[in-house]
GROMACS .gro file of C-alpha atoms in nm:
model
  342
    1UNK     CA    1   5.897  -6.950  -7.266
    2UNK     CA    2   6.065  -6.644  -7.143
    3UNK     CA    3   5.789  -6.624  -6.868
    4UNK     CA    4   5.865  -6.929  -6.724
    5UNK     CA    5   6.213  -6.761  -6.611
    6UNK     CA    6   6.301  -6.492  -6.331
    7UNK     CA    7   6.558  -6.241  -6.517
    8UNK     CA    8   6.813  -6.107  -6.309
    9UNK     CA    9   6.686  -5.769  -6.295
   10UNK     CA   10   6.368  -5.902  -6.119
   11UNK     CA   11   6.544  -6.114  -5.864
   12UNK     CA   12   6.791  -5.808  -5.812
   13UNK     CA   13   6.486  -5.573  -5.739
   14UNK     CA   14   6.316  -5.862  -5.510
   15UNK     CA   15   6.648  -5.893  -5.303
   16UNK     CA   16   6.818  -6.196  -5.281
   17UNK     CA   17   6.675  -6.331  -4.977
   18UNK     CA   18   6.308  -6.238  -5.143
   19UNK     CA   19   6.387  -6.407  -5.487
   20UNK     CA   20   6.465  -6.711  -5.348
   21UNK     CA   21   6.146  -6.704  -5.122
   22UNK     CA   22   5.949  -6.638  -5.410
   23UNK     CA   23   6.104  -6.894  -5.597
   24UNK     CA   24   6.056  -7.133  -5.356
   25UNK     CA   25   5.680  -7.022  -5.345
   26UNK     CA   26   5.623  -7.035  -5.749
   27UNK     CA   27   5.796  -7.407  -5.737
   28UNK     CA   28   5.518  -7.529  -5.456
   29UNK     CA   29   5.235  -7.365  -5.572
   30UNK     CA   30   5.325  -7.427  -6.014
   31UNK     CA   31   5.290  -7.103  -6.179
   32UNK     CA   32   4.966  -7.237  -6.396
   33UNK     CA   33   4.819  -7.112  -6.000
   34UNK     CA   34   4.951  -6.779  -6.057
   35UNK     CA   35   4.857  -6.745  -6.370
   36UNK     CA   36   4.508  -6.886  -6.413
   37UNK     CA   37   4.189  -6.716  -6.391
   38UNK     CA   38   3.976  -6.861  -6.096
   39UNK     CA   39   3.690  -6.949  -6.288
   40UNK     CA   40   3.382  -6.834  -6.498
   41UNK     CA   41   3.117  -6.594  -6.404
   42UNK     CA   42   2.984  -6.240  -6.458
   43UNK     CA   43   3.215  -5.962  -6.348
   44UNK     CA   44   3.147  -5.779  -6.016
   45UNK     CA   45   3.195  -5.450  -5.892
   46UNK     CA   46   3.516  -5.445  -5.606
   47UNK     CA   47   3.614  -5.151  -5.376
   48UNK     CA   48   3.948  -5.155  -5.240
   49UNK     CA   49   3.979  -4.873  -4.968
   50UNK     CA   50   4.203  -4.658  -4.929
   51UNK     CA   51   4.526  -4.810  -4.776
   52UNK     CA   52   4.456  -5.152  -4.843
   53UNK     CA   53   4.774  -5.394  -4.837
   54UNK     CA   54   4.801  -5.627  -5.062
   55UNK     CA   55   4.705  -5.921  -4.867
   56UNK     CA   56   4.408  -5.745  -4.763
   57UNK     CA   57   4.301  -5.665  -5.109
   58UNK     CA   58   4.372  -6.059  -5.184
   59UNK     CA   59   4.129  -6.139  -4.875
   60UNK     CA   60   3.848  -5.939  -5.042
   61UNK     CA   61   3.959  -6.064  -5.351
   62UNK     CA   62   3.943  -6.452  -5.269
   63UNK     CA   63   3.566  -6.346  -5.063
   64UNK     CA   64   3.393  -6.233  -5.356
   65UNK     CA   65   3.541  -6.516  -5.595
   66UNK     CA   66   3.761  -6.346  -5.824
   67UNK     CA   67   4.067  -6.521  -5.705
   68UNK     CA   68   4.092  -6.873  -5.557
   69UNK     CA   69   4.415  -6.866  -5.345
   70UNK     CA   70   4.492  -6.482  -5.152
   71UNK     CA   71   4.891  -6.593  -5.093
   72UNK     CA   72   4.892  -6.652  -5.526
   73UNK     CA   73   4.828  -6.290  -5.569
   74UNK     CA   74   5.034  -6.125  -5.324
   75UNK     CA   75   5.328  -6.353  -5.485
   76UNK     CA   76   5.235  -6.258  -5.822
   77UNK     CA   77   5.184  -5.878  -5.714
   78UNK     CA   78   5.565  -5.917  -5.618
   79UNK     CA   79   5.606  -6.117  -5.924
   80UNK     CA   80   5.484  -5.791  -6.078
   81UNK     CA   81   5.697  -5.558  -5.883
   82UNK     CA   82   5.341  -5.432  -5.759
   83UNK     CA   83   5.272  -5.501  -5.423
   84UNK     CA   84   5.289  -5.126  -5.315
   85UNK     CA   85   5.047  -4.977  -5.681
   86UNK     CA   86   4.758  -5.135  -5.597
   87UNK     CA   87   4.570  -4.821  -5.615
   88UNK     CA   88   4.235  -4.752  -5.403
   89UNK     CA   89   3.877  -4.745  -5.611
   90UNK     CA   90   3.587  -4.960  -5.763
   91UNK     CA   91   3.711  -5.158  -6.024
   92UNK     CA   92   3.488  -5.420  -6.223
   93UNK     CA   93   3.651  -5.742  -6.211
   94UNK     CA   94   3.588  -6.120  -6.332
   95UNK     CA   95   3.657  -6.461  -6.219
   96UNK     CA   96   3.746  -6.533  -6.563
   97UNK     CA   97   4.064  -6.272  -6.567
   98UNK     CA   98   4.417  -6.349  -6.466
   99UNK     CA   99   4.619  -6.264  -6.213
  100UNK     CA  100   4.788  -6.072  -6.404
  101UNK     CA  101   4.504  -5.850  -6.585
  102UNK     CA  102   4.365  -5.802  -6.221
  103UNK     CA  103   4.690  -5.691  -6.114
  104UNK     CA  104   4.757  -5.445  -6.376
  105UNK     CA  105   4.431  -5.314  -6.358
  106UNK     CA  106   4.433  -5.211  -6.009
  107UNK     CA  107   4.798  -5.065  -6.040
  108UNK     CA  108   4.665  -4.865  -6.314
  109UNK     CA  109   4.389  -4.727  -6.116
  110UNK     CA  110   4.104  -4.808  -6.419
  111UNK     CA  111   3.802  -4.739  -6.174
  112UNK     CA  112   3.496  -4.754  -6.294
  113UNK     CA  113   3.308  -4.442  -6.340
  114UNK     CA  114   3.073  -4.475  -5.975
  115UNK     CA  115   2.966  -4.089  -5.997
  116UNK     CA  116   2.513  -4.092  -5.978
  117UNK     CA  117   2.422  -3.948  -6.312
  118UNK     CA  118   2.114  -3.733  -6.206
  119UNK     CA  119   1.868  -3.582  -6.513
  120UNK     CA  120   1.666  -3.281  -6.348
  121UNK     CA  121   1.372  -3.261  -6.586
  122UNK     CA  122   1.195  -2.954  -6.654
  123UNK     CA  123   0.990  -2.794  -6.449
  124UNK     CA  124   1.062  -2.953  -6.159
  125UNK     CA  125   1.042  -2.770  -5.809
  126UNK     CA  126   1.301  -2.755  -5.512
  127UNK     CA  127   1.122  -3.036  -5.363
  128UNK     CA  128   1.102  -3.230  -5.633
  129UNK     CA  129   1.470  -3.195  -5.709
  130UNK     CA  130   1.553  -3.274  -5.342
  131UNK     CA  131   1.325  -3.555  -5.372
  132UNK     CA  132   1.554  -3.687  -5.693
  133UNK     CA  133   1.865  -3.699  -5.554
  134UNK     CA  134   1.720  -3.851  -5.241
  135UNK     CA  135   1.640  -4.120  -5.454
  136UNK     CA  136   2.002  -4.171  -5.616
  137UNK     CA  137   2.121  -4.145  -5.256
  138UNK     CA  138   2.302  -3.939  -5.221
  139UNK     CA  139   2.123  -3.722  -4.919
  140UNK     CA  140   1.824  -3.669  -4.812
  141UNK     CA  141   1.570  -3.387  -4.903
  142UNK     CA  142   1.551  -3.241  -4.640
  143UNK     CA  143   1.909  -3.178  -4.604
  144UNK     CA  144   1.877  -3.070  -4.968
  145UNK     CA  145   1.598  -2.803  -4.867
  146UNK     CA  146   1.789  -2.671  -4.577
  147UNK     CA  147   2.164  -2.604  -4.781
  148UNK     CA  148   1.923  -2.417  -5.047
  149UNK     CA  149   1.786  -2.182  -4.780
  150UNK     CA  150   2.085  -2.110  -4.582
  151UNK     CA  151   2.381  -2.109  -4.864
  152UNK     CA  152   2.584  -1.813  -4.954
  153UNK     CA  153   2.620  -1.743  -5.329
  154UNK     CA  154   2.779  -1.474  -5.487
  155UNK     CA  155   2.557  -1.404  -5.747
  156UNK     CA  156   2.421  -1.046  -5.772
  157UNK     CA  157   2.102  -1.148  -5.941
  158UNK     CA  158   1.973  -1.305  -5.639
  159UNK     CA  159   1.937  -0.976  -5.438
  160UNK     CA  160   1.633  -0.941  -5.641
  161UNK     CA  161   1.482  -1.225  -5.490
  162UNK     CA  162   1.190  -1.048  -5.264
  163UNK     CA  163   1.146  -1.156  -4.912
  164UNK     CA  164   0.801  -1.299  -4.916
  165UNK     CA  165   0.944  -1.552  -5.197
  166UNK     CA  166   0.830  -1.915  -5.077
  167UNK     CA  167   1.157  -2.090  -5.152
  168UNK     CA  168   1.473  -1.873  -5.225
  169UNK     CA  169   1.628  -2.039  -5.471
  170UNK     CA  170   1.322  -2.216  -5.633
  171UNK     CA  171   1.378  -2.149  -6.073
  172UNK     CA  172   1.718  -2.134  -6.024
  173UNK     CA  173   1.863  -2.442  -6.025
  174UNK     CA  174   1.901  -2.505  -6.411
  175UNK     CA  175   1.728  -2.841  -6.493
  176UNK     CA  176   1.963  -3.061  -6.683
  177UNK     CA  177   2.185  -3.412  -6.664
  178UNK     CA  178   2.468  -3.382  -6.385
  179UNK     CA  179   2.728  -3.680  -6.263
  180UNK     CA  180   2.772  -3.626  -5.894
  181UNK     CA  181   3.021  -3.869  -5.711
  182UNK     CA  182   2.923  -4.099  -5.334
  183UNK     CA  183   2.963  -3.847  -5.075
  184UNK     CA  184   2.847  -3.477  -5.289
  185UNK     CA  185   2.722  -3.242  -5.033
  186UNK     CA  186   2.380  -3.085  -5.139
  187UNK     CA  187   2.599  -2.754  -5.072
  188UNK     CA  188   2.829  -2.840  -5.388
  189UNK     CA  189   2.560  -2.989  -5.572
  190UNK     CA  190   2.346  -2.636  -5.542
  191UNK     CA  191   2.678  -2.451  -5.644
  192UNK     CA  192   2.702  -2.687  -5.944
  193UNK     CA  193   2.355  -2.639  -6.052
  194UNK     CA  194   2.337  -2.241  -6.023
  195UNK     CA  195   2.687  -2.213  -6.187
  196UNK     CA  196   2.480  -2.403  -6.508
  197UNK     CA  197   2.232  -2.120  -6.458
  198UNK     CA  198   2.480  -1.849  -6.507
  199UNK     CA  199   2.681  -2.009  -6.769
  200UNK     CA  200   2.371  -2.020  -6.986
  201UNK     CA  201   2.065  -1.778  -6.850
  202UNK     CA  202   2.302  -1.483  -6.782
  203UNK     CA  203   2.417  -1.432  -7.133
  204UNK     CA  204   2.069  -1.425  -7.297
  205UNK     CA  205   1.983  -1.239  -7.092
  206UNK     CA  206   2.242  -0.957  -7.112
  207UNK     CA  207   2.145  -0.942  -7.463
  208UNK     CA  208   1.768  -0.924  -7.482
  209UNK     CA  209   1.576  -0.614  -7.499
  210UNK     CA  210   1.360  -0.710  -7.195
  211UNK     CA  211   1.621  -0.610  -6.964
  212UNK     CA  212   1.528  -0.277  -6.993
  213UNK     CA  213   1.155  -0.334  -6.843
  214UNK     CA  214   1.231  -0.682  -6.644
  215UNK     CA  215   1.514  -0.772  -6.398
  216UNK     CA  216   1.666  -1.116  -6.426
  217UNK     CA  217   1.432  -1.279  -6.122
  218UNK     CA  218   1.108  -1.163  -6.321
  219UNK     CA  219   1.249  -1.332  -6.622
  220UNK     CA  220   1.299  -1.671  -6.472
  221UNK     CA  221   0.932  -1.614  -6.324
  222UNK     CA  222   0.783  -1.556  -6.601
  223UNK     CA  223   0.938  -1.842  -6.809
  224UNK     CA  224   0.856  -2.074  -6.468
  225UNK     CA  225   0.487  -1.990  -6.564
  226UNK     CA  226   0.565  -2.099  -6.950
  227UNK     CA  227   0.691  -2.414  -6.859
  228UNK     CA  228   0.450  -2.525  -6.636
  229UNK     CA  229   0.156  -2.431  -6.889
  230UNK     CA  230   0.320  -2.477  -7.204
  231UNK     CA  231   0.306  -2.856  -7.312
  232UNK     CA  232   0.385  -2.791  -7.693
  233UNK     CA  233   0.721  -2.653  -7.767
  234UNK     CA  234   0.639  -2.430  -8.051
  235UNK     CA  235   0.344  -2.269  -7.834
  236UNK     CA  236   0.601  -2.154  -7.559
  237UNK     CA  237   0.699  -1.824  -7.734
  238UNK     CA  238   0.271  -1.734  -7.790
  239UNK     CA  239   0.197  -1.826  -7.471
  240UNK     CA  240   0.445  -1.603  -7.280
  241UNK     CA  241   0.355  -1.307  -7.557
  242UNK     CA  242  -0.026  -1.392  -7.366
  243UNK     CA  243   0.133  -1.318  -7.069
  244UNK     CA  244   0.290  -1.008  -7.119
  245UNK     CA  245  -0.021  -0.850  -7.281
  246UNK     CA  246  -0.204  -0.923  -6.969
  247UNK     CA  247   0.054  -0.766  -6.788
  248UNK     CA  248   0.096  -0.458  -6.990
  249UNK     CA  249  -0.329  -0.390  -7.008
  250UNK     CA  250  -0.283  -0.446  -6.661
  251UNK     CA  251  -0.536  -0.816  -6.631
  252UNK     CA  252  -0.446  -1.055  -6.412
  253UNK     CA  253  -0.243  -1.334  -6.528
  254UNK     CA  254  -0.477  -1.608  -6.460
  255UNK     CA  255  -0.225  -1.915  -6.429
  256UNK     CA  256  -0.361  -2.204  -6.314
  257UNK     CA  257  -0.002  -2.324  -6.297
  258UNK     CA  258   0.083  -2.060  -6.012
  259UNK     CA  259  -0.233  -2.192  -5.798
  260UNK     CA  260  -0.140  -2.578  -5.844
  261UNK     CA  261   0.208  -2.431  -5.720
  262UNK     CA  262   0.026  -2.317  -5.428
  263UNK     CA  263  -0.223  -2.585  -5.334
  264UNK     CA  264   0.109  -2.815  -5.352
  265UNK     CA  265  -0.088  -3.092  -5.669
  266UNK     CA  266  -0.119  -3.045  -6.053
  267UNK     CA  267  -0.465  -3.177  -6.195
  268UNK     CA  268  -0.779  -3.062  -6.191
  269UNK     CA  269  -0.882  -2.716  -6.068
  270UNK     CA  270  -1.199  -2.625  -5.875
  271UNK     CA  271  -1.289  -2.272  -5.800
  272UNK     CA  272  -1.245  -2.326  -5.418
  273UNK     CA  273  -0.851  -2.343  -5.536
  274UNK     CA  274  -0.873  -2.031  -5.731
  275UNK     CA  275  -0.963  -1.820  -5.455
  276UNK     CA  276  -0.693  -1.954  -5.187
  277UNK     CA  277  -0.515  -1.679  -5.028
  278UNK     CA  278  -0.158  -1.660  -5.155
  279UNK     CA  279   0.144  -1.375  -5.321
  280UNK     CA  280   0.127  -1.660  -5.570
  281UNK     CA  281  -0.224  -1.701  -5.666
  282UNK     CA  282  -0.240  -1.512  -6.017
  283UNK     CA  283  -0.629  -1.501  -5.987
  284UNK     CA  284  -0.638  -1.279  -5.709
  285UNK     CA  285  -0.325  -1.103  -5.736
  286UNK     CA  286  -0.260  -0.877  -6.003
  287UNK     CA  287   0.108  -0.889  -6.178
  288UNK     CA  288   0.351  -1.155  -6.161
  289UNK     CA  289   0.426  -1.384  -5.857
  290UNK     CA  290   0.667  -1.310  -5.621
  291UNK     CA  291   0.930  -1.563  -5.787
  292UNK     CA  292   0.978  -1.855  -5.987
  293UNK     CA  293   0.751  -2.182  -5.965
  294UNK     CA  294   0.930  -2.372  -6.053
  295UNK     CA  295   1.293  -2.476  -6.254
  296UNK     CA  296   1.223  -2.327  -6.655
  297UNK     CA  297   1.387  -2.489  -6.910
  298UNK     CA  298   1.627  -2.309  -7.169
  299UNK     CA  299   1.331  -2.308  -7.439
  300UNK     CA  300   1.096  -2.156  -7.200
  301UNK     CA  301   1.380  -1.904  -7.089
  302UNK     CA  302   1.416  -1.801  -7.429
  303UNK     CA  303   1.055  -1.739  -7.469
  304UNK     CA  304   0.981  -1.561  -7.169
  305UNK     CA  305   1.343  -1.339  -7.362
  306UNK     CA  306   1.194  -1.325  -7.706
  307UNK     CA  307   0.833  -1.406  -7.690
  308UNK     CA  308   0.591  -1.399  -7.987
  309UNK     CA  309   0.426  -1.077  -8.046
  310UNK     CA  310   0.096  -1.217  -8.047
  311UNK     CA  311  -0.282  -1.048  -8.022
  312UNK     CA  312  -0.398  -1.304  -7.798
  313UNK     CA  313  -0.474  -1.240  -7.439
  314UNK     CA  314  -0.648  -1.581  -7.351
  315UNK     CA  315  -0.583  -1.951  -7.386
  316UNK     CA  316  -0.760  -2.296  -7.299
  317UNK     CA  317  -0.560  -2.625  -7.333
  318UNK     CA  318  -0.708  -2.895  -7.542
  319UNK     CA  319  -0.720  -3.259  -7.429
  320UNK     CA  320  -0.352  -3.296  -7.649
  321UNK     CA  321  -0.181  -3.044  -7.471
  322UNK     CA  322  -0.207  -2.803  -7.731
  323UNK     CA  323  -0.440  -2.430  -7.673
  324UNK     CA  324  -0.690  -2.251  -7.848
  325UNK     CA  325  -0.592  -1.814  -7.833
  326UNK     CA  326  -0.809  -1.590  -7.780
  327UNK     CA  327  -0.787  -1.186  -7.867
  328UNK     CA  328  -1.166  -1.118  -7.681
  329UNK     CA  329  -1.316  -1.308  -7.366
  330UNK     CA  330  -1.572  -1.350  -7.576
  331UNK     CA  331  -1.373  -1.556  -7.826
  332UNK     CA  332  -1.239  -1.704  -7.557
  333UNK     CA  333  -1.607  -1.874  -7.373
  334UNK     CA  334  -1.642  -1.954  -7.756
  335UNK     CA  335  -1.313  -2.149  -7.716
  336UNK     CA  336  -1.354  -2.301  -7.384
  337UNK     CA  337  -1.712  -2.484  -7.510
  338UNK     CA  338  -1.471  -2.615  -7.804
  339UNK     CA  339  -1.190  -2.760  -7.644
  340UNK     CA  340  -1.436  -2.872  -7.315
  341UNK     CA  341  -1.744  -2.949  -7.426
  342UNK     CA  342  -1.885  -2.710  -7.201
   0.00000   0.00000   0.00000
């Protein structure tokens, strides 16, 4: 019963002049009109922008069918003593709620969460993760592209990058799940990324022996190469050990990773793509490429840190992703008729 009656200290805040107004308003309108939801139905998403009045957020309000009379909810936002808390946001509301839940809710600011949650898989190039967030909207790829090219970072590691690298920043951006709010700029989502790349890359790597024959941007290249021919986890570690006995007996690498990163498609390989002229092409060019190819994984970092000292220096994939190794090239045609047919 004690709703049903305006205490003093309510009427005093209204003003006297207010509080009878308002009473006069309850009495016409019966406060079962204050108080009741407007109907049933699912609940709907609502933005109130910033500096909405209350009458204005009643307008919206009464347009998208969560209230039935606007000039009920500015009286019971007075009612309330809340006419100047509605706070600004997206807020999931229901014809089924009542005045009052709605206008508690918005004076207590519980937005919903709106931020994009974006998953970066591995192994995914700059395109490809321009391409991503083009698709949660939140800008375009190209203006993705262009922020990676021309940003200033202040990470010393990145003065390794060589000159004749295709993309600048390509291996860099550590692939992972980020929540990026309406309105990110690619510039802060590029910051974001590359500060996940130093908060977890940097430290391996100031502990692993490598560091004394590999800078930081060779590392990330060589684990690129891991993660785009590695399918099996447990084969990452072996298959980067491949590639670093190839390097130290001086053989080219022979990715066929590095040449579908060229040609621009993953699939099938014919020898015309083997020979195309490229820094990248591993056939033709002895040592590793001039940067990543694309964004490596934590488990393919760590291999290309700590890879398996292995006595292979050949591979072929088998139709379930897994390889055959190979110590001879001999062992290796041997292994190429087994897991082809040819």
């Amino acid at each position: 019963m004690a709703s049903r009656f305006i205490s003093w200290q309510k009427r005093n805040r209204l003003g006297f002049g207010g509080g009878i107004a308002l009473l006069a308003l309850i009495t016409a309108l019966g406060l079962s009109t204050l108080f009741a939801p407007a109907g049933t139905g699912e609940a709907l998403r609502v933005t109130v922008e910033s500096g909405s009045t209350a009458k204005e957020i009643a307008a919206k309000l009464r347009e998208v069918g969560i209230v039935r009379n606007p000039a009920a909810f500015v009286l019971a936002a007075r009612w309330y003593g809340k006419t100047g808390a509605l706070k600004a946001g997206t807020y999931e509301l229901a014809p089924s709620m009542t005045m009052r839940e709605i206008i508690l809710k918005l004076s207590a600011g519980q937005v919903v969460n709106t931020a994009a949650r974006v998953t970066i898989p591995e192994g995914t190039t700059l395109p490809q993760i321009g391409r991503i967030f083009e698709q949660h909207g939140l800008f375009t790829q190209a203006e993705f592209l262009s922020a990676a090219e021309s940003i200033s970072l202040p990470y010393e590691y990145l003065a390794h990058v060589p000159g004749n690298t295709l993309r600048r920043l390509e291996g860099y951006l550590f692939p992972d799940t980020y929540e990026f709010s309406p309105g990110t700029t690619p510039e802060l989502v590029i910051r974001t990324m590359l500060a996940r790349f130093d908060a977890v890359v940097t430290p391996l790597f100031a502990v692993s022996p490598k560091r004394q024959q590999f800078n930081l941007h060779q590392i990330v290249t060589m684990a690129s190469i891991v993660e785009r021919e590695a399918v099996k986890a447990k084969e990452r570690p072996r298959i980067a050990g491949v590639f670093y006995n190839r390097l130290r007996r001086g053989m080219l690498l022979q990715s066929c990773a590095t040449v579908q990163f060229v040609i621009g498609r993953t699939g099938k390989l014919y020898y015309v793509d083997l020979e195309v002229e490229s820094p990248y092409n591993t056939y033709i060019h002895a040592g590793l490429p001039p940067g990543p190819i694309a964004s490596p994984g934590l488990a393919s970092l760590k291999a290309a840190l700590k890879p398996e000292d292995t006595p292979y220096f050949f591979f072929v994939a088998r139709g379930d992703g897994s390889h055959i190794f190979s110590r001879t090239y001999a062992e290796h045609r041997v292994a190429i008729r087994s897991a082809t047919g040819r």
